[in-house]
Amino acid sequence: MITIALSKGRIFDETLPMLNAVGIVCTENPETSRKLVFSTNNQDVRIIIVRASDVPTYVEWGGADIGIAGKDILDEYAASGLYYPVDLNIAQCKMMVAAKNDFNYAGVMNEKRRLKVATKYPNTARDFFSSKGIHIDLIKLYGSMELAPIVGLADVIVDLVSSGKTLEANNLKAVELISNISSRLIVNKAALKMNISQMKPLLNKFQELVSSVN
Ligand code: ATP
Ligand code: MG
């Protein structure tokens, strides 16, 4: 049996067609169901639905053999025992630093002044600013990061940006790119070794599918 961990939301919408393309069809629509475990047309494959940020945890600890997770989550979580064989090129966006329109980010960076940073991604933010020699005060948030600079909670935020419309609607601007983000297939290394006969053909199909569209 192969267990695949997915999250609902953005990644899911783009993942379902890929699963279908590699021959895996859910017997029910997870989007409209409250169930968390789904069987598929393949009796050796089941799908579990977990929170996006929990996908690496499930795969690392063997609750799932394979998962699909954003590079943002993988960079932040830094799991051991995981193998990232395929970049699925889906859910593309950018990890960025953003600030109020009138904030002088270049000035702060040039003078290496201390920055107050609000984010859902503390490790990513700490690593980025420390690589630039900037000391930061880190404020961990779980959502609505855009509010933080508006109410003076932080000077900047570190968050995902795709169209930039949410920033714009809140009088914020992206000021620096941290990294390009997309979703990756992640695999538990031990599970791959133990069940190479079922896992390898499935991973190969994903690899072929991704190379065929690029
Ligand atoms: P929750 O909203 O329950 O806290 P979440 O924010 O982690 O969960 P999503 O918003 O669905 O869940 O994000 C899941 C993943 O989708 C992210 O980890 C990221 O890789 C990707 N993603 C997030 N925002 C965007 C975006 N604007 N454009 C493209 N991909 C995105
Ligand atoms: Mg979200």
PDB file of C-alpha atoms and ligand atoms in Angstrom:
ATOM      1  CA  MET A   1       0.000   0.000   0.000  1.00  0.00           C
ATOM      2  CA  ILE A   2       1.228   3.501  -0.877  1.00  0.00           C
ATOM      3  CA  THR A   3      -0.200   6.417   1.139  1.00  0.00           C
ATOM      4  CA  ILE A   4      -0.062   9.856  -0.486  1.00  0.00           C
ATOM      5  CA  ALA A   5      -0.506  12.967   1.721  1.00  0.00           C
ATOM      6  CA  LEU A   6      -2.144  15.979   0.114  1.00  0.00           C
ATOM      7  CA  SER A   7      -3.553  19.244   1.440  1.00  0.00           C
ATOM      8  CA  LYS A   8      -6.774  20.879   0.325  1.00  0.00           C
ATOM      9  CA  GLY A   9      -6.617  24.362  -1.173  1.00  0.00           C
ATOM     10  CA  ARG A  10      -4.291  25.683  -3.847  1.00  0.00           C
ATOM     11  CA  ILE A  11      -1.990  22.700  -4.210  1.00  0.00           C
ATOM     12  CA  PHE A  12      -4.883  20.258  -4.308  1.00  0.00           C
ATOM     13  CA  ASP A  13      -6.611  21.890  -7.294  1.00  0.00           C
ATOM     14  CA  GLU A  14      -3.468  21.517  -9.370  1.00  0.00           C
ATOM     15  CA  THR A  15      -2.560  18.088  -8.006  1.00  0.00           C
ATOM     16  CA  LEU A  16      -5.772  16.228  -8.807  1.00  0.00           C
ATOM     17  CA  PRO A  17      -5.316  16.476 -12.611  1.00  0.00           C
ATOM     18  CA  MET A  18      -1.694  15.281 -12.207  1.00  0.00           C
ATOM     19  CA  LEU A  19      -2.802  12.290 -10.146  1.00  0.00           C
ATOM     20  CA  ASN A  20      -5.368  11.453 -12.817  1.00  0.00           C
ATOM     21  CA  ALA A  21      -2.658  11.764 -15.477  1.00  0.00           C
ATOM     22  CA  VAL A  22      -0.481   9.194 -13.671  1.00  0.00           C
ATOM     23  CA  GLY A  23      -3.501   6.896 -13.419  1.00  0.00           C
ATOM     24  CA  ILE A  24      -4.695   7.568  -9.862  1.00  0.00           C
ATOM     25  CA  VAL A  25      -8.365   8.496  -9.550  1.00  0.00           C
ATOM     26  CA  CYS A  26     -10.009   9.106  -6.165  1.00  0.00           C
ATOM     27  CA  THR A  27     -13.209   7.140  -5.664  1.00  0.00           C
ATOM     28  CA  GLU A  28     -14.799  10.241  -4.050  1.00  0.00           C
ATOM     29  CA  ASN A  29     -14.156  13.961  -4.394  1.00  0.00           C
ATOM     30  CA  PRO A  30     -12.051  14.941  -1.323  1.00  0.00           C
ATOM     31  CA  GLU A  31     -12.899  18.610  -1.909  1.00  0.00           C
ATOM     32  CA  THR A  32     -16.535  18.064  -0.995  1.00  0.00           C
ATOM     33  CA  SER A  33     -16.091  15.277   1.564  1.00  0.00           C
ATOM     34  CA  ARG A  34     -15.323  15.445   5.282  1.00  0.00           C
ATOM     35  CA  LYS A  35     -13.428  12.187   5.155  1.00  0.00           C
ATOM     36  CA  LEU A  36      -9.647  12.290   5.573  1.00  0.00           C
ATOM     37  CA  VAL A  37      -8.741   8.966   3.935  1.00  0.00           C
ATOM     38  CA  PHE A  38      -9.726   8.162   0.351  1.00  0.00           C
ATOM     39  CA  SER A  39      -9.386   5.021  -1.647  1.00  0.00           C
ATOM     40  CA  THR A  40      -8.498   5.217  -5.330  1.00  0.00           C
ATOM     41  CA  ASN A  41      -9.072   3.155  -8.461  1.00  0.00           C
ATOM     42  CA  ASN A  42      -5.730   1.502  -7.616  1.00  0.00           C
ATOM     43  CA  GLN A  43      -6.151  -0.777  -4.594  1.00  0.00           C
ATOM     44  CA  ASP A  44      -2.499  -0.232  -3.659  1.00  0.00           C
ATOM     45  CA  VAL A  45      -2.827   3.566  -3.404  1.00  0.00           C
ATOM     46  CA  ARG A  46      -4.748   5.657  -0.887  1.00  0.00           C
ATOM     47  CA  ILE A  47      -4.837   9.407  -0.340  1.00  0.00           C
ATOM     48  CA  ILE A  48      -4.909  11.207   2.994  1.00  0.00           C
ATOM     49  CA  ILE A  49      -5.808  14.865   3.468  1.00  0.00           C
ATOM     50  CA  VAL A  50      -3.692  16.850   5.951  1.00  0.00           C
ATOM     51  CA  ARG A  51      -2.911  20.514   6.627  1.00  0.00           C
ATOM     52  CA  ALA A  52      -0.383  21.903   4.067  1.00  0.00           C
ATOM     53  CA  SER A  53       2.226  22.562   6.757  1.00  0.00           C
ATOM     54  CA  ASP A  54       1.772  19.036   8.170  1.00  0.00           C
ATOM     55  CA  VAL A  55       2.589  17.212   4.892  1.00  0.00           C
ATOM     56  CA  PRO A  56       6.375  16.914   5.580  1.00  0.00           C
ATOM     57  CA  THR A  57       5.679  15.706   9.133  1.00  0.00           C
ATOM     58  CA  TYR A  58       3.414  12.891   7.923  1.00  0.00           C
ATOM     59  CA  VAL A  59       5.947  11.819   5.307  1.00  0.00           C
ATOM     60  CA  GLU A  60       8.972  12.122   7.613  1.00  0.00           C
ATOM     61  CA  TRP A  61       7.368   9.949  10.310  1.00  0.00           C
ATOM     62  CA  GLY A  62       5.971   7.381   7.885  1.00  0.00           C
ATOM     63  CA  GLY A  63       2.279   8.318   8.223  1.00  0.00           C
ATOM     64  CA  ALA A  64       2.473   8.729   4.460  1.00  0.00           C
ATOM     65  CA  ASP A  65       4.993   7.393   1.936  1.00  0.00           C
ATOM     66  CA  ILE A  66       4.696  10.273  -0.509  1.00  0.00           C
ATOM     67  CA  GLY A  67       3.445  13.838  -0.142  1.00  0.00           C
ATOM     68  CA  ILE A  68       3.061  17.011  -2.146  1.00  0.00           C
ATOM     69  CA  ALA A  69       4.215  20.175  -0.401  1.00  0.00           C
ATOM     70  CA  GLY A  70       5.250  23.727  -1.255  1.00  0.00           C
ATOM     71  CA  LYS A  71       8.976  24.530  -1.226  1.00  0.00           C
ATOM     72  CA  ASP A  72       8.065  27.274   1.298  1.00  0.00           C
ATOM     73  CA  ILE A  73       6.960  24.605   3.785  1.00  0.00           C
ATOM     74  CA  LEU A  74       9.927  22.333   3.004  1.00  0.00           C
ATOM     75  CA  ASP A  75      12.492  25.136   3.471  1.00  0.00           C
ATOM     76  CA  GLU A  76      10.869  26.154   6.735  1.00  0.00           C
ATOM     77  CA  TYR A  77      10.478  22.634   8.092  1.00  0.00           C
ATOM     78  CA  ALA A  78      13.932  21.302   7.062  1.00  0.00           C
ATOM     79  CA  ALA A  79      12.992  17.636   7.565  1.00  0.00           C
ATOM     80  CA  SER A  80      15.518  14.840   7.606  1.00  0.00           C
ATOM     81  CA  GLY A  81      14.900  11.482   5.931  1.00  0.00           C
ATOM     82  CA  LEU A  82      12.992  13.070   3.054  1.00  0.00           C
ATOM     83  CA  TYR A  83      13.865  12.859  -0.590  1.00  0.00           C
ATOM     84  CA  TYR A  84      12.528  15.531  -3.049  1.00  0.00           C
ATOM     85  CA  PRO A  85      12.695  13.745  -6.404  1.00  0.00           C
ATOM     86  CA  VAL A  86      10.303  15.829  -8.519  1.00  0.00           C
ATOM     87  CA  ASP A  87       9.551  19.538  -8.868  1.00  0.00           C
ATOM     88  CA  LEU A  88       5.911  19.469 -10.010  1.00  0.00           C
ATOM     89  CA  ASN A  89       6.067  23.136 -11.095  1.00  0.00           C
ATOM     90  CA  ILE A  90       2.610  23.761  -9.624  1.00  0.00           C
ATOM     91  CA  ALA A  91       1.398  26.383  -7.105  1.00  0.00           C
ATOM     92  CA  GLN A  92       4.143  28.729  -8.288  1.00  0.00           C
ATOM     93  CA  CYS A  93       4.707  31.909  -6.316  1.00  0.00           C
ATOM     94  CA  LYS A  94       7.543  33.834  -4.676  1.00  0.00           C
ATOM     95  CA  MET A  95       8.773  34.155  -1.106  1.00  0.00           C
ATOM     96  CA  MET A  96       9.251  37.911  -0.714  1.00  0.00           C
ATOM     97  CA  VAL A  97       9.985  40.661   1.750  1.00  0.00           C
ATOM     98  CA  ALA A  98       7.231  43.308   1.626  1.00  0.00           C
ATOM     99  CA  ALA A  99       6.814  46.671   3.335  1.00  0.00           C
ATOM    100  CA  LYS A 100       4.552  49.735   3.354  1.00  0.00           C
ATOM    101  CA  ASN A 101       4.767  51.748   0.129  1.00  0.00           C
ATOM    102  CA  ASP A 102       6.629  54.570   1.900  1.00  0.00           C
ATOM    103  CA  PHE A 103       9.080  52.350   3.835  1.00  0.00           C
ATOM    104  CA  ASN A 104      12.740  52.977   2.955  1.00  0.00           C
ATOM    105  CA  TYR A 105      13.870  49.342   2.794  1.00  0.00           C
ATOM    106  CA  ALA A 106      17.031  50.096   0.799  1.00  0.00           C
ATOM    107  CA  GLY A 107      18.068  52.653   3.413  1.00  0.00           C
ATOM    108  CA  VAL A 108      17.586  50.224   6.306  1.00  0.00           C
ATOM    109  CA  MET A 109      19.545  47.523   4.479  1.00  0.00           C
ATOM    110  CA  ASN A 110      22.402  49.873   3.509  1.00  0.00           C
ATOM    111  CA  GLU A 111      22.797  51.138   7.046  1.00  0.00           C
ATOM    112  CA  LYS A 112      22.269  47.605   8.425  1.00  0.00           C
ATOM    113  CA  ARG A 113      19.653  48.867  10.866  1.00  0.00           C
ATOM    114  CA  ARG A 114      17.629  46.475  13.016  1.00  0.00           C
ATOM    115  CA  LEU A 115      14.341  45.327  11.429  1.00  0.00           C
ATOM    116  CA  LYS A 116      11.066  44.125  12.909  1.00  0.00           C
ATOM    117  CA  VAL A 117       9.875  41.197  10.759  1.00  0.00           C
ATOM    118  CA  ALA A 118       6.448  39.530  10.969  1.00  0.00           C
ATOM    119  CA  THR A 119       5.997  36.150   9.290  1.00  0.00           C
ATOM    120  CA  LYS A 120       4.550  32.677   9.268  1.00  0.00           C
ATOM    121  CA  TYR A 121       8.042  31.510   8.137  1.00  0.00           C
ATOM    122  CA  PRO A 122      10.449  32.324  11.029  1.00  0.00           C
ATOM    123  CA  ASN A 123      13.317  30.039   9.931  1.00  0.00           C
ATOM    124  CA  THR A 124      13.200  31.315   6.361  1.00  0.00           C
ATOM    125  CA  ALA A 125      13.163  34.945   7.558  1.00  0.00           C
ATOM    126  CA  ARG A 126      15.959  34.414  10.101  1.00  0.00           C
ATOM    127  CA  ASP A 127      18.210  32.685   7.554  1.00  0.00           C
ATOM    128  CA  PHE A 128      17.583  35.315   4.885  1.00  0.00           C
ATOM    129  CA  PHE A 129      18.308  38.368   7.042  1.00  0.00           C
ATOM    130  CA  SER A 130      21.231  36.750   8.815  1.00  0.00           C
ATOM    131  CA  SER A 131      22.814  36.025   5.404  1.00  0.00           C
ATOM    132  CA  LYS A 132      22.582  39.797   4.786  1.00  0.00           C
ATOM    133  CA  GLY A 133      24.044  40.680   8.183  1.00  0.00           C
ATOM    134  CA  ILE A 134      20.799  42.284   9.384  1.00  0.00           C
ATOM    135  CA  HIS A 135      19.633  41.783  12.982  1.00  0.00           C
ATOM    136  CA  ILE A 136      15.910  41.235  13.265  1.00  0.00           C
ATOM    137  CA  ASP A 137      13.164  41.034  15.845  1.00  0.00           C
ATOM    138  CA  LEU A 138      10.953  38.189  14.712  1.00  0.00           C
ATOM    139  CA  ILE A 139       7.189  38.212  15.208  1.00  0.00           C
ATOM    140  CA  LYS A 140       5.541  34.868  14.416  1.00  0.00           C
ATOM    141  CA  LEU A 141       2.061  35.113  12.895  1.00  0.00           C
ATOM    142  CA  TYR A 142      -0.286  32.432  11.552  1.00  0.00           C
ATOM    143  CA  GLY A 143      -2.064  34.491   8.876  1.00  0.00           C
ATOM    144  CA  SER A 144      -3.033  37.956   7.558  1.00  0.00           C
ATOM    145  CA  MET A 145       0.621  39.030   7.569  1.00  0.00           C
ATOM    146  CA  GLU A 146      -0.277  42.126   5.528  1.00  0.00           C
ATOM    147  CA  LEU A 147      -1.808  43.735   8.596  1.00  0.00           C
ATOM    148  CA  ALA A 148       1.431  43.814  10.566  1.00  0.00           C
ATOM    149  CA  PRO A 149       3.155  46.773   8.801  1.00  0.00           C
ATOM    150  CA  ILE A 150      -0.140  48.695   8.588  1.00  0.00           C
ATOM    151  CA  VAL A 151      -0.695  48.706  12.348  1.00  0.00           C
ATOM    152  CA  GLY A 152       3.009  49.135  13.186  1.00  0.00           C
ATOM    153  CA  LEU A 153       3.517  45.604  14.494  1.00  0.00           C
ATOM    154  CA  ALA A 154       6.425  45.145  12.072  1.00  0.00           C
ATOM    155  CA  ASP A 155       8.552  47.053   9.529  1.00  0.00           C
ATOM    156  CA  VAL A 156       8.366  44.273   6.956  1.00  0.00           C
ATOM    157  CA  ILE A 157       6.715  40.905   6.371  1.00  0.00           C
ATOM    158  CA  VAL A 158       8.104  37.743   4.805  1.00  0.00           C
ATOM    159  CA  ASP A 159       5.323  36.044   2.859  1.00  0.00           C
ATOM    160  CA  LEU A 160       4.293  34.344  -0.374  1.00  0.00           C
ATOM    161  CA  VAL A 161       3.302  36.605  -3.240  1.00  0.00           C
ATOM    162  CA  SER A 162       1.783  35.585  -6.534  1.00  0.00           C
ATOM    163  CA  SER A 163      -0.169  38.361  -8.272  1.00  0.00           C
ATOM    164  CA  GLY A 164       0.742  41.029  -5.702  1.00  0.00           C
ATOM    165  CA  LYS A 165      -2.899  42.121  -5.512  1.00  0.00           C
ATOM    166  CA  THR A 166      -3.229  41.531  -1.764  1.00  0.00           C
ATOM    167  CA  LEU A 167      -0.120  43.641  -1.133  1.00  0.00           C
ATOM    168  CA  GLU A 168      -1.423  46.380  -3.417  1.00  0.00           C
ATOM    169  CA  ALA A 169      -4.865  46.387  -1.769  1.00  0.00           C
ATOM    170  CA  ASN A 170      -3.130  47.035   1.563  1.00  0.00           C
ATOM    171  CA  ASN A 171      -0.704  49.736   0.330  1.00  0.00           C
ATOM    172  CA  LEU A 172       2.247  47.398   0.579  1.00  0.00           C
ATOM    173  CA  LYS A 173       4.998  46.645  -1.951  1.00  0.00           C
ATOM    174  CA  ALA A 174       7.343  43.720  -2.475  1.00  0.00           C
ATOM    175  CA  VAL A 175      10.884  44.934  -1.773  1.00  0.00           C
ATOM    176  CA  GLU A 176      13.072  41.841  -2.161  1.00  0.00           C
ATOM    177  CA  LEU A 177      12.839  38.313  -3.550  1.00  0.00           C
ATOM    178  CA  ILE A 178      13.900  35.540  -1.182  1.00  0.00           C
ATOM    179  CA  SER A 179      13.172  32.544  -3.424  1.00  0.00           C
ATOM    180  CA  ASN A 180      10.965  31.116  -6.140  1.00  0.00           C
ATOM    181  CA  ILE A 181       8.436  28.611  -4.826  1.00  0.00           C
ATOM    182  CA  SER A 182       6.654  25.646  -6.386  1.00  0.00           C
ATOM    183  CA  SER A 183       5.353  22.334  -5.071  1.00  0.00           C
ATOM    184  CA  ARG A 184       7.519  19.229  -4.794  1.00  0.00           C
ATOM    185  CA  LEU A 185       6.839  15.556  -4.553  1.00  0.00           C
ATOM    186  CA  ILE A 186       8.412  14.376  -1.293  1.00  0.00           C
ATOM    187  CA  VAL A 187       9.217  10.797  -0.424  1.00  0.00           C
ATOM    188  CA  ASN A 188      10.070   8.982   2.790  1.00  0.00           C
ATOM    189  CA  LYS A 189      13.508   7.461   2.024  1.00  0.00           C
ATOM    190  CA  ALA A 190      12.956   4.374   4.182  1.00  0.00           C
ATOM    191  CA  ALA A 191       9.526   3.724   2.611  1.00  0.00           C
ATOM    192  CA  LEU A 192      11.083   3.958  -0.845  1.00  0.00           C
ATOM    193  CA  LYS A 193      13.699   1.340   0.068  1.00  0.00           C
ATOM    194  CA  MET A 194      11.135  -0.978   1.665  1.00  0.00           C
ATOM    195  CA  ASN A 195       8.607  -0.775  -1.154  1.00  0.00           C
ATOM    196  CA  ILE A 196      10.707   0.046  -4.196  1.00  0.00           C
ATOM    197  CA  SER A 197       8.618  -2.251  -6.458  1.00  0.00           C
ATOM    198  CA  GLN A 198       5.443  -0.164  -5.983  1.00  0.00           C
ATOM    199  CA  MET A 199       6.973   3.249  -5.342  1.00  0.00           C
ATOM    200  CA  LYS A 200       9.530   3.456  -8.150  1.00  0.00           C
ATOM    201  CA  PRO A 201       7.055   3.003 -11.051  1.00  0.00           C
ATOM    202  CA  LEU A 202       4.776   5.679  -9.542  1.00  0.00           C
ATOM    203  CA  LEU A 203       7.653   8.144  -9.059  1.00  0.00           C
ATOM    204  CA  ASN A 204       8.800   7.459 -12.626  1.00  0.00           C
ATOM    205  CA  LYS A 205       5.309   8.293 -13.918  1.00  0.00           C
ATOM    206  CA  PHE A 206       5.351  11.634 -12.085  1.00  0.00           C
ATOM    207  CA  GLN A 207       8.824  12.349 -13.448  1.00  0.00           C
ATOM    208  CA  GLU A 208       7.719  11.540 -17.011  1.00  0.00           C
ATOM    209  CA  LEU A 209       4.574  13.630 -16.668  1.00  0.00           C
ATOM    210  CA  VAL A 210       6.542  16.662 -15.488  1.00  0.00           C
ATOM    211  CA  SER A 211       9.188  16.306 -18.226  1.00  0.00           C
ATOM    212  CA  SER A 212       6.481  15.961 -20.865  1.00  0.00           C
ATOM    213  CA  VAL A 213       4.885  19.329 -20.014  1.00  0.00           C
ATOM    214  CA  ASN A 214       8.199  21.226 -19.745  1.00  0.00           C
TER     215      ASN A 214
HETATM  216  P1  ATP B   1      -4.101  27.478   5.860  1.00  0.00           P
HETATM  217  O1  ATP B   1      -4.667  28.493   4.898  1.00  0.00           O
HETATM  218  O2  ATP B   1      -5.048  26.399   6.264  1.00  0.00           O
HETATM  219  O3  ATP B   1      -3.297  28.086   6.967  1.00  0.00           O
HETATM  220  P2  ATP B   1      -2.018  27.219   4.080  1.00  0.00           P
HETATM  221  O4  ATP B   1      -2.007  28.704   4.035  1.00  0.00           O
HETATM  222  O5  ATP B   1      -0.748  26.533   4.431  1.00  0.00           O
HETATM  223  O6  ATP B   1      -3.053  26.636   5.058  1.00  0.00           O
HETATM  224  P3  ATP B   1      -2.657  27.325   1.298  1.00  0.00           P
HETATM  225  O7  ATP B   1      -2.942  28.778   1.404  1.00  0.00           O
HETATM  226  O8  ATP B   1      -3.565  26.459   0.497  1.00  0.00           O
HETATM  227  O9  ATP B   1      -2.594  26.648   2.723  1.00  0.00           O
HETATM  228  O10 ATP B   1      -1.188  27.172   0.787  1.00  0.00           O
HETATM  229  C1  ATP B   1      -0.648  25.906   0.556  1.00  0.00           C
HETATM  230  C2  ATP B   1       0.567  26.040  -0.305  1.00  0.00           C
HETATM  231  O11 ATP B   1       0.214  26.631  -1.554  1.00  0.00           O
HETATM  232  C3  ATP B   1       1.675  26.917   0.259  1.00  0.00           C
HETATM  233  O12 ATP B   1       2.500  26.188   1.117  1.00  0.00           O
HETATM  234  C4  ATP B   1       2.388  27.375  -1.001  1.00  0.00           C
HETATM  235  O13 ATP B   1       3.352  26.410  -1.413  1.00  0.00           O
HETATM  236  C5  ATP B   1       1.261  27.441  -2.028  1.00  0.00           C
HETATM  237  N1  ATP B   1       0.768  28.813  -2.150  1.00  0.00           N
HETATM  238  C6  ATP B   1       0.368  29.628  -1.152  1.00  0.00           C
HETATM  239  N2  ATP B   1       0.016  30.836  -1.619  1.00  0.00           N
HETATM  240  C7  ATP B   1       0.163  30.776  -2.944  1.00  0.00           C
HETATM  241  C8  ATP B   1      -0.069  31.710  -4.011  1.00  0.00           C
HETATM  242  N3  ATP B   1      -0.498  32.938  -3.779  1.00  0.00           N
HETATM  243  N4  ATP B   1       0.144  31.295  -5.271  1.00  0.00           N
HETATM  244  C9  ATP B   1       0.575  30.060  -5.525  1.00  0.00           C
HETATM  245  N5  ATP B   1       0.834  29.139  -4.556  1.00  0.00           N
HETATM  246  C10 ATP B   1       0.631  29.491  -3.298  1.00  0.00           C
HETATM  247 MG    MG B   2      -3.594  30.015   3.349  1.00  0.00          MG
END
